[in-house]
Amino acid sequence: MVDLSKVSVRERLRPRKGNEPYWHRVQSGCFVGYRPSLKDRHGKWQARAYDEDKKIYQRKPLGDFGHLDGNKRFAAAKTDAEQFKQVVDAGGDTAPKVITVGDACREYAATREEAEARFGRYIYTQSISKVRLDKLRKRHLQEWRDWLENRPAKVSRSNTGALRTRNRAPSTVNRDMAVLRAALSKVLPKGAPNTPSAWQEALTAIKNADGRRRTYLSREERSRLLKHIDKEAEPFVRALCLLPIRVGALASLSVKDFDPQTLELTISKDKAGEARRIEVPVEVANLLNQQMSDKLPSAPLFMGKDGSRWNRHTWKRPISKAVKAAELPEATTAYTLRHSTITDLVKARLPLLTIAQISGTSVEMIERHYGHLANDAAVEALGTLAL
């Protein structure tokens, strides 16, 4: 645990995996938590109290106390946490009050870092956030959706420092709407179709929004990338070149997730949901064994010099530098490597169901993005029937 009462300590904290707070013990069974933010100078506070009756910890979000000076926020959070503990001990109602759209989003995002980031950009600062759930109508969400679709997406800054933008892609709009739809579905029943109360209709996903992934790196290009990647990131990026799993799932692996006896790798934290196990070839097993050396079972399988897991903020820079040095396509990212490995498996004519199981996605998604490759193989096979 850390001493959250000191502002200097809180300012050095970085967001944790899964947006889990840093905890400070107030008294037996009572803790105050703090979740730092990369995008906002005010972190969020949370209370945690042990419920003797239910034998579980109850939690309650406390907000950011942004109206107070930095050195007074801990005291305010501590007071609220102690009051929350008293409510829990008395058997009172500890469920947070969900009154507005913003409340529903905050409750949903309490343990979902990606959702919290999207809500921070597109919900909390908009009027939709203050609409009461019992007053929410389709028109409210349609107005918000129109604003979102017309909002330019940031690309980068030019050499002169000017911000460059592009039209927001339909697939991006779908992702932004999906988290809001999920949050509201937790607290609101769907309205009758074709009525003003059918709020869900305003968040219907745009069809055929996900285009094929275009950037592909051949084996030779991937080898070139590895030759130019810095030493610290090389094992992590090499694993991305050898396994068709999501980047975040690879980063979340711990030492205990690999069994060197059976060569089985357990992927438990992934967008796919349920944990899955895959058997890896010897080359991958050797790489994983090297990463396990002198580490505790709970330690990250792949880590930086400071012992922390890789994340999208730390893997982006070394990959970008290596892409430039190796003269690879500018659009190459960490996710390009997953696309490239899946492409190779499809071209090798591995059954699509097997590829879907290994990569943690659905056969439908594989067919949508890579079905044309399977069709090419089918045409080639049909060609062998010529007399």
Coordinates of C-alpha atoms in Angstrom, one line a residue:
M1 CA 0.0 0.0 0.0
V2 CA 1.0 3.6 -0.5
D3 CA 0.6 6.7 1.6
L4 CA -2.1 8.5 -0.2
S5 CA -2.1 11.4 2.3
K6 CA 0.9 12.9 0.5
V7 CA 0.3 14.9 -2.7
S8 CA 3.8 14.1 -3.9
V9 CA 3.2 10.4 -3.7
R10 CA -0.1 10.6 -5.5
E11 CA 1.4 12.6 -8.3
R12 CA 4.0 9.9 -9.0
L13 CA 1.3 7.1 -9.3
R14 CA 0.5 5.6 -12.7
P15 CA -2.9 4.0 -13.7
R16 CA -3.0 0.3 -12.8
K17 CA -4.2 -2.5 -15.0
G18 CA -8.0 -2.7 -15.0
N19 CA -8.1 0.8 -13.4
E20 CA -7.7 -0.7 -9.9
P21 CA -7.2 2.0 -7.3
Y22 CA -4.2 2.3 -5.0
W23 CA -5.4 1.6 -1.4
H24 CA -4.6 3.3 1.9
R25 CA -5.8 1.5 5.1
V26 CA -7.8 3.9 7.3
Q27 CA -8.9 1.3 9.9
S28 CA -9.7 -2.4 10.2
G29 CA -11.9 -3.2 7.2
C30 CA -11.9 0.3 5.9
F31 CA -9.8 1.7 3.0
V32 CA -9.6 4.8 0.9
G33 CA -8.6 4.3 -2.7
Y34 CA -7.1 6.6 -5.4
R35 CA -7.1 6.1 -9.2
P36 CA -4.7 8.4 -11.0
S37 CA -5.5 9.7 -14.4
L38 CA -3.2 10.2 -17.4
K39 CA -5.6 12.7 -19.0
D40 CA -6.9 14.6 -15.9
R41 CA -4.9 16.2 -13.1
H42 CA -7.6 15.1 -10.7
G43 CA -7.6 11.4 -9.8
K44 CA -10.7 9.7 -8.6
W45 CA -11.2 8.5 -5.0
Q46 CA -13.0 5.4 -3.8
A47 CA -14.1 3.8 -0.5
R48 CA -13.8 0.2 0.4
A49 CA -15.4 -1.4 3.5
Y50 CA -15.7 -5.0 4.6
D51 CA -19.3 -6.3 5.0
E52 CA -19.3 -8.8 7.9
D53 CA -22.7 -10.1 7.0
K54 CA -22.0 -10.8 3.3
K55 CA -18.3 -11.6 3.8
I56 CA -17.3 -9.3 1.0
Y57 CA -15.9 -5.8 0.5
Q58 CA -18.3 -3.1 -0.6
R59 CA -17.1 -0.2 -2.7
K60 CA -18.3 3.3 -3.3
P61 CA -17.0 5.9 -5.8
L62 CA -16.3 9.3 -4.0
G63 CA -15.4 11.6 -7.0
D64 CA -12.3 13.7 -7.5
F65 CA -12.8 16.4 -4.8
G66 CA -11.5 18.8 -7.5
H67 CA -13.0 21.7 -5.6
L68 CA -10.5 21.3 -2.8
D69 CA -6.8 22.0 -2.6
G70 CA -4.6 19.0 -3.2
N71 CA -3.5 18.7 0.4
K72 CA -7.1 18.6 1.6
R73 CA -8.5 15.9 -0.7
F74 CA -7.2 12.9 1.2
A75 CA -8.8 14.1 4.4
A76 CA -12.2 14.5 2.7
A77 CA -11.9 11.1 1.1
K78 CA -10.9 9.6 4.4
T79 CA -14.0 11.1 6.1
D80 CA -16.3 9.8 3.4
A81 CA -14.7 6.4 3.6
E82 CA -15.2 6.2 7.4
Q83 CA -18.9 7.3 6.9
F84 CA -19.3 4.6 4.3
K85 CA -17.9 2.0 6.7
Q86 CA -20.5 3.0 9.3
V87 CA -23.3 2.6 6.7
V88 CA -21.9 -0.9 5.8
D89 CA -21.6 -1.9 9.5
A90 CA -25.2 -0.8 10.1
G91 CA -26.5 -2.9 7.2
G92 CA -27.6 0.2 5.2
D93 CA -28.0 0.4 1.5
T94 CA -24.6 0.8 -0.1
A95 CA -25.6 0.8 -3.7
P96 CA -24.7 4.0 -5.5
K97 CA -27.6 6.2 -6.6
V98 CA -27.9 6.0 -10.4
I99 CA -30.1 8.9 -11.5
T100 CA -28.6 10.4 -14.7
V101 CA -26.9 9.1 -17.8
G102 CA -23.6 10.3 -16.3
D103 CA -24.2 8.3 -13.1
A104 CA -24.9 5.1 -15.1
C105 CA -21.6 5.7 -17.0
R106 CA -19.6 6.2 -13.9
E107 CA -20.9 3.0 -12.3
Y108 CA -20.3 1.0 -15.4
A109 CA -16.7 2.4 -15.8
A110 CA -15.7 1.9 -12.2
T111 CA -13.6 -1.1 -13.2
R112 CA -13.3 -0.5 -16.9
E113 CA -10.4 1.8 -17.8
E114 CA -11.2 2.0 -21.5
A115 CA -14.9 2.8 -20.9
E116 CA -13.9 5.5 -18.4
A117 CA -11.5 7.1 -21.0
R118 CA -14.3 7.2 -23.6
F119 CA -16.9 8.6 -21.3
G120 CA -14.4 11.3 -20.2
R121 CA -14.0 12.4 -23.8
Y122 CA -17.5 12.1 -25.1
I123 CA -20.1 11.9 -22.2
Y124 CA -19.2 13.7 -19.0
T125 CA -18.7 17.0 -20.7
Q126 CA -21.9 16.8 -22.8
S127 CA -25.5 17.7 -21.9
I128 CA -26.5 14.0 -22.3
S129 CA -24.6 13.3 -19.0
K130 CA -27.1 15.3 -17.0
V131 CA -30.3 13.8 -18.5
R132 CA -32.2 11.8 -15.9
L133 CA -32.7 8.2 -16.8
D134 CA -36.4 8.3 -16.2
K135 CA -36.6 11.2 -18.7
L136 CA -34.3 9.8 -21.3
R137 CA -35.7 9.6 -24.8
K138 CA -34.5 8.5 -28.2
R139 CA -34.1 12.1 -29.3
H140 CA -31.5 12.8 -26.5
L141 CA -29.3 10.0 -27.7
Q142 CA -29.8 10.8 -31.4
E143 CA -28.7 14.4 -30.8
W144 CA -25.6 13.1 -29.0
R145 CA -24.9 10.6 -31.8
D146 CA -25.2 13.4 -34.4
W147 CA -22.7 15.4 -32.4
L148 CA -20.3 12.4 -32.2
E149 CA -20.5 11.5 -35.9
N150 CA -19.7 15.1 -36.9
R151 CA -16.8 15.5 -34.4
P152 CA -13.5 15.3 -36.2
A153 CA -11.0 12.6 -35.1
K154 CA -7.5 13.8 -34.1
V155 CA -4.7 12.3 -36.1
S156 CA -1.5 14.1 -35.0
R157 CA 0.2 17.4 -35.1
S158 CA 2.2 18.7 -38.1
N159 CA 5.8 19.9 -37.9
T160 CA 4.4 23.4 -37.2
G161 CA 2.4 22.1 -34.2
A162 CA -1.0 22.5 -36.0
L163 CA -3.5 19.8 -35.0
R164 CA -4.5 17.5 -37.9
T165 CA -7.9 15.8 -38.0
R166 CA -9.9 13.5 -40.2
N167 CA -13.5 12.5 -40.5
R168 CA -14.5 10.1 -37.7
A169 CA -14.6 6.5 -39.1
P170 CA -17.9 4.6 -38.7
S171 CA -16.0 1.8 -36.8
T172 CA -14.8 4.4 -34.3
V173 CA -18.4 5.8 -33.9
N174 CA -19.6 2.2 -33.3
R175 CA -17.0 1.6 -30.5
D176 CA -17.9 4.9 -28.8
M177 CA -21.6 4.1 -28.9
A178 CA -21.1 0.5 -27.8
V179 CA -19.8 1.4 -24.3
L180 CA -22.6 3.9 -23.7
R181 CA -25.1 1.3 -24.9
A182 CA -23.6 -1.2 -22.5
A183 CA -23.7 1.2 -19.6
L184 CA -27.4 2.1 -20.2
S185 CA -28.4 -1.5 -20.7
K186 CA -27.3 -2.2 -17.1
V187 CA -29.8 0.1 -15.7
L188 CA -32.5 0.7 -18.3
P189 CA -34.9 -1.8 -20.0
K190 CA -35.2 -1.3 -23.8
G191 CA -38.1 0.9 -24.9
A192 CA -40.9 -0.3 -27.1
P193 CA -39.7 -0.3 -30.8
N194 CA -40.4 2.8 -32.9
T195 CA -41.5 4.9 -29.9
P196 CA -39.8 8.0 -28.2
S197 CA -38.8 5.7 -25.3
A198 CA -36.8 3.3 -27.6
W199 CA -33.5 4.9 -26.5
Q200 CA -31.6 1.9 -27.8
E201 CA -32.5 2.6 -31.4
A202 CA -30.5 5.8 -31.4
L203 CA -27.4 3.7 -30.6
T204 CA -27.8 1.1 -33.3
A205 CA -24.4 0.2 -34.8
I206 CA -23.5 1.3 -38.3
K207 CA -23.5 -1.8 -40.5
N208 CA -20.4 -2.9 -42.4
A209 CA -18.3 -0.3 -40.5
D210 CA -15.3 -2.5 -40.0
G211 CA -13.3 -2.5 -43.2
R212 CA -10.5 -5.0 -43.9
R213 CA -7.2 -4.4 -42.2
R214 CA -4.8 -3.3 -45.0
T215 CA -1.4 -3.1 -43.5
Y216 CA 0.4 -6.5 -43.6
L217 CA 4.0 -7.3 -42.8
S218 CA 5.6 -10.3 -44.4
R219 CA 7.9 -12.5 -42.4
E220 CA 10.9 -10.7 -43.8
E221 CA 9.5 -7.4 -42.8
R222 CA 8.7 -8.6 -39.3
S223 CA 12.3 -9.9 -39.0
R224 CA 13.5 -6.4 -40.1
L225 CA 11.3 -4.8 -37.4
L226 CA 12.9 -7.1 -34.7
K227 CA 16.4 -6.2 -35.8
H228 CA 15.6 -2.5 -35.2
I229 CA 13.5 -2.7 -32.0
D230 CA 15.3 -1.7 -28.8
K231 CA 16.5 -4.4 -26.5
E232 CA 14.0 -3.7 -23.8
A233 CA 11.0 -4.1 -26.0
E234 CA 12.3 -6.9 -28.3
P235 CA 11.0 -9.9 -26.3
F236 CA 7.5 -8.4 -26.1
V237 CA 7.4 -7.5 -29.8
R238 CA 8.9 -10.9 -30.8
A239 CA 6.0 -12.6 -29.0
L240 CA 3.6 -10.4 -31.0
C241 CA 5.2 -11.8 -34.1
L242 CA 4.9 -15.4 -33.0
L243 CA 1.4 -15.4 -31.4
P244 CA -1.9 -14.2 -33.0
I245 CA -3.3 -12.8 -29.7
R246 CA -4.3 -9.3 -28.8
V247 CA -1.6 -6.9 -27.6
G248 CA -3.4 -6.2 -24.4
A249 CA -3.8 -9.9 -23.7
L250 CA -0.1 -10.5 -24.2
A251 CA 0.8 -7.6 -21.9
S252 CA -1.5 -8.9 -19.1
L253 CA 0.2 -12.4 -19.0
S254 CA 1.9 -13.4 -15.7
V255 CA 4.6 -16.0 -15.1
K256 CA 2.0 -18.4 -13.7
D257 CA 0.1 -18.4 -17.0
F258 CA 2.7 -20.5 -18.8
D259 CA 3.3 -24.2 -18.0
P260 CA 6.7 -25.2 -19.3
Q261 CA 5.9 -28.9 -18.8
T262 CA 2.8 -29.0 -21.1
L263 CA 3.8 -26.0 -23.2
E264 CA 0.3 -24.5 -22.5
L265 CA -0.3 -20.8 -22.2
T266 CA -3.4 -19.6 -20.4
I267 CA -4.8 -16.3 -21.7
S268 CA -7.2 -15.2 -19.0
K269 CA -7.5 -11.4 -19.5
D270 CA -8.7 -10.7 -23.0
K271 CA -11.5 -9.0 -24.9
A272 CA -12.7 -12.5 -25.8
G273 CA -14.0 -12.9 -22.2
E274 CA -13.5 -16.5 -20.9
A275 CA -10.0 -17.8 -20.3
R276 CA -8.5 -20.1 -23.0
R277 CA -5.5 -22.3 -23.2
I278 CA -3.3 -22.8 -26.2
E279 CA -0.3 -25.1 -26.8
V280 CA 2.7 -23.2 -28.1
P281 CA 5.5 -24.4 -30.4
V282 CA 9.0 -24.9 -29.1
E283 CA 10.3 -21.5 -30.4
V284 CA 7.6 -19.7 -28.4
A285 CA 8.1 -21.9 -25.4
N286 CA 11.8 -21.0 -25.3
L287 CA 11.0 -17.3 -25.5
L288 CA 8.5 -17.6 -22.6
N289 CA 10.9 -19.7 -20.5
Q290 CA 13.5 -16.9 -20.9
Q291 CA 11.0 -14.3 -19.6
M292 CA 10.1 -16.5 -16.6
S293 CA 13.6 -16.6 -15.3
D294 CA 14.0 -15.4 -11.6
K295 CA 10.4 -14.1 -11.4
L296 CA 7.6 -14.8 -9.0
P297 CA 4.5 -16.5 -10.3
S298 CA 2.5 -13.3 -10.1
A299 CA 5.1 -11.2 -11.9
P300 CA 4.4 -9.9 -15.4
L301 CA 5.7 -12.4 -18.0
F302 CA 6.8 -9.5 -20.2
M303 CA 8.0 -6.3 -18.4
G304 CA 10.0 -3.2 -18.9
K305 CA 13.1 -2.2 -17.1
D306 CA 11.1 -0.8 -14.2
G307 CA 9.3 -4.0 -13.7
S308 CA 5.9 -2.8 -15.0
R309 CA 3.7 -4.4 -17.6
W310 CA 3.7 -3.1 -21.1
N311 CA 0.8 -0.9 -22.1
R312 CA -0.4 1.2 -25.0
H313 CA 1.5 4.2 -23.6
T314 CA 4.9 2.3 -23.4
W315 CA 4.9 -0.1 -26.4
K316 CA 3.9 2.6 -29.0
R317 CA 7.2 4.6 -29.0
P318 CA 9.7 1.7 -29.5
I319 CA 7.6 0.2 -32.2
S320 CA 7.2 3.5 -34.0
K321 CA 11.0 4.1 -33.9
A322 CA 11.7 0.6 -35.2
V323 CA 9.1 1.0 -38.0
K324 CA 10.8 4.2 -39.2
A325 CA 14.4 2.7 -38.9
A326 CA 13.3 -0.5 -40.8
E327 CA 11.6 1.6 -43.5
L328 CA 8.3 -0.2 -43.0
P329 CA 4.8 1.2 -43.8
E330 CA 4.0 4.2 -41.7
A331 CA 0.7 2.7 -40.7
T332 CA 2.4 -0.2 -38.9
T333 CA 1.4 -0.6 -35.3
A334 CA 1.5 -3.3 -32.6
Y335 CA -1.9 -4.4 -33.9
T336 CA -0.5 -4.9 -37.4
L337 CA 1.5 -7.8 -36.1
R338 CA -1.6 -9.7 -34.9
H339 CA -3.2 -9.0 -38.3
S340 CA -0.1 -10.3 -40.0
T341 CA 0.1 -13.5 -38.0
I342 CA -3.6 -14.3 -38.5
T343 CA -3.2 -13.6 -42.3
D344 CA -0.3 -16.1 -42.4
L345 CA -2.4 -18.8 -40.6
V346 CA -5.3 -18.3 -43.0
K347 CA -2.9 -18.5 -46.0
A348 CA -1.5 -21.7 -44.5
R349 CA -5.1 -23.1 -44.7
L350 CA -5.5 -23.7 -41.0
P351 CA -9.2 -24.2 -40.3
L352 CA -10.9 -20.8 -39.6
L353 CA -12.4 -22.3 -36.4
T354 CA -9.0 -23.2 -35.1
I355 CA -7.6 -19.7 -36.0
A356 CA -10.6 -18.1 -34.2
Q357 CA -10.0 -20.2 -31.1
I358 CA -6.3 -19.5 -30.9
S359 CA -6.7 -15.7 -31.5
G360 CA -9.6 -15.3 -29.2
T361 CA -12.2 -14.1 -31.7
S362 CA -15.2 -15.4 -33.6
V363 CA -15.3 -17.4 -36.8
E364 CA -17.6 -14.6 -38.1
M365 CA -14.9 -12.0 -37.5
I366 CA -12.2 -14.1 -39.2
E367 CA -14.5 -14.7 -42.2
R368 CA -15.3 -11.0 -42.4
H369 CA -11.7 -9.8 -42.4
Y370 CA -9.8 -12.7 -43.8
G371 CA -12.5 -14.7 -45.8
H372 CA -11.1 -13.4 -49.1
L373 CA -7.9 -15.2 -48.4
A374 CA -9.7 -18.5 -47.8
N375 CA -11.6 -17.8 -51.1
D376 CA -8.2 -17.5 -52.9
A377 CA -7.2 -20.8 -51.6
A378 CA -10.5 -22.3 -52.7
V379 CA -10.0 -21.0 -56.2
E380 CA -6.4 -22.4 -56.3
A381 CA -7.8 -25.8 -55.1
L382 CA -10.5 -25.7 -57.7
G383 CA -7.8 -25.1 -60.3
T384 CA -6.3 -28.4 -59.6
L385 CA -9.4 -30.1 -60.8
A386 CA -8.8 -29.1 -64.4
L387 CA -8.6 -32.0 -66.8

